[in-house]
Short mmCIF file of N, CA and C in Angstrom, two decimals:
data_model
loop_
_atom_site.label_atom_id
_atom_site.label_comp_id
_atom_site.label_asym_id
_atom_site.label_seq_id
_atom_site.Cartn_x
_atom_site.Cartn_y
_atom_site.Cartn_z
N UNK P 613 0.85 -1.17 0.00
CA UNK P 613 0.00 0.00 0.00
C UNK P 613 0.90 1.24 0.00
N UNK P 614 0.55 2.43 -0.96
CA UNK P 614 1.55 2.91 -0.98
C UNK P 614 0.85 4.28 -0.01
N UNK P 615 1.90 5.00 0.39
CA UNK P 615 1.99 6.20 1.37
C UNK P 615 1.40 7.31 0.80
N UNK P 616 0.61 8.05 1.08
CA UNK P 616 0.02 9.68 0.60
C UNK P 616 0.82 10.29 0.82
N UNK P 617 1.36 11.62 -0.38
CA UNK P 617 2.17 12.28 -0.52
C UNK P 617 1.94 13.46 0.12
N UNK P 618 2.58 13.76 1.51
CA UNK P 618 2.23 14.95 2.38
C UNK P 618 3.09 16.17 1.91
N UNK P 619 2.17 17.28 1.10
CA UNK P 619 3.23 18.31 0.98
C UNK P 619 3.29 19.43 2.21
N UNK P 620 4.34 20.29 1.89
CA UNK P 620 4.46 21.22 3.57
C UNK P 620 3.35 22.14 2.56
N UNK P 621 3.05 22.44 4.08
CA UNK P 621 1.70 24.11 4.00
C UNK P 621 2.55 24.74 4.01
N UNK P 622 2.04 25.49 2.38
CA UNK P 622 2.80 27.07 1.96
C UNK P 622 1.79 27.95 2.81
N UNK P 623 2.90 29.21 3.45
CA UNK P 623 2.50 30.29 3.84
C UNK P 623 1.28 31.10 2.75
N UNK P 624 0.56 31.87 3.73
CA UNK P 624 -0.15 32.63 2.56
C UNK P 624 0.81 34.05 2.21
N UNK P 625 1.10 34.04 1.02
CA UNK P 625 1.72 34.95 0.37
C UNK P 625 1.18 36.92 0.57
N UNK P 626 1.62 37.67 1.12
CA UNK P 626 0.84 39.07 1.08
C UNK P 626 1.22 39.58 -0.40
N UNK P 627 0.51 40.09 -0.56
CA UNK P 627 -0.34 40.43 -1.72
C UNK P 627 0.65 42.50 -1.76
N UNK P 628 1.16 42.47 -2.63
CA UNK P 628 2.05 43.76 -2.89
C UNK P 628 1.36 44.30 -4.10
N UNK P 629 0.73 45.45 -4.16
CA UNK P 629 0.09 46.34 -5.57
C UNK P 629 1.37 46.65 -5.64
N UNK P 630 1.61 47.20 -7.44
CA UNK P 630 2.26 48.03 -7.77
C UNK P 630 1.95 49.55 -7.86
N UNK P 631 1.07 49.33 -7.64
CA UNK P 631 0.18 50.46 -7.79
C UNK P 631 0.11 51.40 -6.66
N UNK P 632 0.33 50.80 -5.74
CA UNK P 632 0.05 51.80 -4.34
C UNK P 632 1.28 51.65 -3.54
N UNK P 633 1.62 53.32 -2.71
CA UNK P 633 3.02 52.81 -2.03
C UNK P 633 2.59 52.89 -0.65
N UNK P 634 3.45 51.54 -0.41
CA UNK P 634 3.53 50.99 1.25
C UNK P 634 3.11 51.99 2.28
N UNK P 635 2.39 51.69 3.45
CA UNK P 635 2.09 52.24 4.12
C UNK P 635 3.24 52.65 5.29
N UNK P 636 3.97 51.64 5.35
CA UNK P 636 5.49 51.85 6.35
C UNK P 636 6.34 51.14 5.59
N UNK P 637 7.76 51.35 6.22
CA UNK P 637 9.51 50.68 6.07
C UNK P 637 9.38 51.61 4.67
N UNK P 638 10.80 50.91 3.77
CA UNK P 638 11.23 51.57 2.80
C UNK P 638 10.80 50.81 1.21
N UNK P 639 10.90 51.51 0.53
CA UNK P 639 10.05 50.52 -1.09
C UNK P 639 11.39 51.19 -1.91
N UNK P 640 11.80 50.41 -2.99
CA UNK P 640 12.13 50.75 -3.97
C UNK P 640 11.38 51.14 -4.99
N UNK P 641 11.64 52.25 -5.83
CA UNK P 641 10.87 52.84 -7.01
C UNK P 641 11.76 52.89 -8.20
N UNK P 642 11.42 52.15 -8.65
CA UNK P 642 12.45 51.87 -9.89
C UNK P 642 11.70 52.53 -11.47
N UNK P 643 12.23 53.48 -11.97
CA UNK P 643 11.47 53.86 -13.34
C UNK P 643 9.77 54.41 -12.76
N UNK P 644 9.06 54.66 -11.99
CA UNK P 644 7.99 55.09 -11.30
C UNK P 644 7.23 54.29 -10.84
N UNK P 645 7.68 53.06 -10.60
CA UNK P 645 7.32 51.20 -10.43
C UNK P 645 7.77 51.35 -9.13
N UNK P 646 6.69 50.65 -7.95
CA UNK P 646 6.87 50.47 -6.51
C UNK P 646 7.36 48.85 -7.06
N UNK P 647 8.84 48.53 -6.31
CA UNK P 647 9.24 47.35 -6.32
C UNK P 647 9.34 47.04 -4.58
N UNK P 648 10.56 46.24 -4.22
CA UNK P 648 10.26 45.23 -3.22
C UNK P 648 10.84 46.41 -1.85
N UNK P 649 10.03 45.87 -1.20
CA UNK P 649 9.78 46.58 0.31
C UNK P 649 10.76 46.19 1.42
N UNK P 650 11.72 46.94 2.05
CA UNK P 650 12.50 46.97 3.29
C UNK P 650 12.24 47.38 4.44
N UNK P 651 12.47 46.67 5.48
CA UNK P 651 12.84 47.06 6.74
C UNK P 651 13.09 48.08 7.24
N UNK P 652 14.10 49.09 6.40
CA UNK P 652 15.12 50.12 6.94
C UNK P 652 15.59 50.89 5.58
N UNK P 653 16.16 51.93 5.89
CA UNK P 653 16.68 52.43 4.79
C UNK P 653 17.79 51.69 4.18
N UNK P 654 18.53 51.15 5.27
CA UNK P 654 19.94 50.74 5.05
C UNK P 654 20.04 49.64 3.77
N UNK P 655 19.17 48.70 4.22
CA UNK P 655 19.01 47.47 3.38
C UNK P 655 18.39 48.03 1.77
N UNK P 656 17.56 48.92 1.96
CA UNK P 656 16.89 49.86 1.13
C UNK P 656 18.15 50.25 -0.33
N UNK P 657 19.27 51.12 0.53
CA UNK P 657 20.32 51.39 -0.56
C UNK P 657 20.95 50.36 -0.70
N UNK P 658 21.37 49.46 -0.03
CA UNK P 658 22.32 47.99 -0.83
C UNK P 658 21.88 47.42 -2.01
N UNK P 659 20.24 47.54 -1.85
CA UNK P 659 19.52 47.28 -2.90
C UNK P 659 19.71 47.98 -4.01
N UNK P 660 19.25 49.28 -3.65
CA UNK P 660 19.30 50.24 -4.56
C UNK P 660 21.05 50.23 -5.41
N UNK P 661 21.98 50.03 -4.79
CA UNK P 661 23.25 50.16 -5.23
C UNK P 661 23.59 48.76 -6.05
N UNK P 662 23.14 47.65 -5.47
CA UNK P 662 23.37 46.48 -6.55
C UNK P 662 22.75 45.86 -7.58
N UNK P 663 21.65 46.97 -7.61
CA UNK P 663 20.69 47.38 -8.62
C UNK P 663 21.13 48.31 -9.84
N UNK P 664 21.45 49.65 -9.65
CA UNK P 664 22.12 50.32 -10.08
C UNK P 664 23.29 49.98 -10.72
N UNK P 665 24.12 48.86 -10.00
CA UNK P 665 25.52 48.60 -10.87
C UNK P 665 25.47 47.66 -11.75
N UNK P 666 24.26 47.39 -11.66
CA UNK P 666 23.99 45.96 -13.15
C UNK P 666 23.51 46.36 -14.15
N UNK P 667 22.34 47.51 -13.57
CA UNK P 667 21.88 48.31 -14.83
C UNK P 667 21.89 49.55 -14.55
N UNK P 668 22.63 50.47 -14.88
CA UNK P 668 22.89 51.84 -14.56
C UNK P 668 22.08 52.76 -15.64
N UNK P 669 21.51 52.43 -15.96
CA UNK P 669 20.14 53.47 -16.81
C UNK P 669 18.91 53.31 -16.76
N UNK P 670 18.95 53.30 -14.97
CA UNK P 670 17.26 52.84 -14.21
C UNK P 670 17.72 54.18 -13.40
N UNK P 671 16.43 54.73 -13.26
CA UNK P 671 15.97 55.99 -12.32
C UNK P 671 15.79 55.17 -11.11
N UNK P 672 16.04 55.38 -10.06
CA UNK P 672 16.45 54.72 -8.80
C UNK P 672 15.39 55.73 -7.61
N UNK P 673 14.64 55.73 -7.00
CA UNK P 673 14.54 56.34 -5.78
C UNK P 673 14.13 55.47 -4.46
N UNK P 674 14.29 55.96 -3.71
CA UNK P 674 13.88 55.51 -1.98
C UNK P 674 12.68 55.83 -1.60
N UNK P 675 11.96 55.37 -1.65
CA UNK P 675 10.46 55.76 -0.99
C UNK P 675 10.10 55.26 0.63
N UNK P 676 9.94 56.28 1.43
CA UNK P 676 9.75 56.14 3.04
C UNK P 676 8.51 56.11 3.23
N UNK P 677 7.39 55.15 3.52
CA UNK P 677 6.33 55.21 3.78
C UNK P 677 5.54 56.03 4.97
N UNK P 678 6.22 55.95 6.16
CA UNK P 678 6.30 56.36 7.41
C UNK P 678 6.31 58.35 6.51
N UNK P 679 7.11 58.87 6.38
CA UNK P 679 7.31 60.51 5.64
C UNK P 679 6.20 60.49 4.71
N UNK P 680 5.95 59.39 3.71
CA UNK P 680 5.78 59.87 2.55
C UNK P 680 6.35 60.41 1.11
N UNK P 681 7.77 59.95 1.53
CA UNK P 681 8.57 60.87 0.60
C UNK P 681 9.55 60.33 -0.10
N UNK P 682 9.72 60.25 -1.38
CA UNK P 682 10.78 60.17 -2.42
C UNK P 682 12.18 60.64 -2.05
N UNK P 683 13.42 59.83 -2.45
CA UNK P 683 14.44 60.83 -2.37
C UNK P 683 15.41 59.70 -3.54
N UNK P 684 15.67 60.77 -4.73
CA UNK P 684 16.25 59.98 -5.62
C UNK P 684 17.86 59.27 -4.98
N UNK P 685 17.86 58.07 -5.20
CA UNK P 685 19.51 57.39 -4.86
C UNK P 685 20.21 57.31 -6.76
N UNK P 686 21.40 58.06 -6.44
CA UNK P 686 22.51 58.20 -7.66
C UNK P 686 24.07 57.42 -7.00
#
């Protein structure tokens, strides 16, 4: 008799618009596109910087949810 195949329970995934920016932590805005969401600023520019050095003809900014506010990274 053979054994039922137990798979692991996937987490439920949260759900990220592109469309709307984060309510808190830090978002990348890449070309006017809300991309992936940080913790902190810090982690925020590593991103932003190893982003930038692969493709260096992307408009880059930092978006602070907590402010509200844009600040382009060059």
């Amino acid at each position: 008799m053979k054994k039922p195949l137990l798979l692991p329970e996937e987490q439920p995934r949260k759900a990220q618009r592109a469309d709307r920016a984060p309510a808190s932590g830090f978002s990348l805005v890449v070309d006017g596109h809300y991309k992936n969401e940080y913790p902190d600023e810090a982690a925020a520019k590593i991103a932003a910087t190893e982003l930038l050095g692969r493709y260096p003809m992307l408009l880059i900014e930092i978006y602070d949810g907590e402010k509200q506010t844009r600040s382009k990274f060059s």
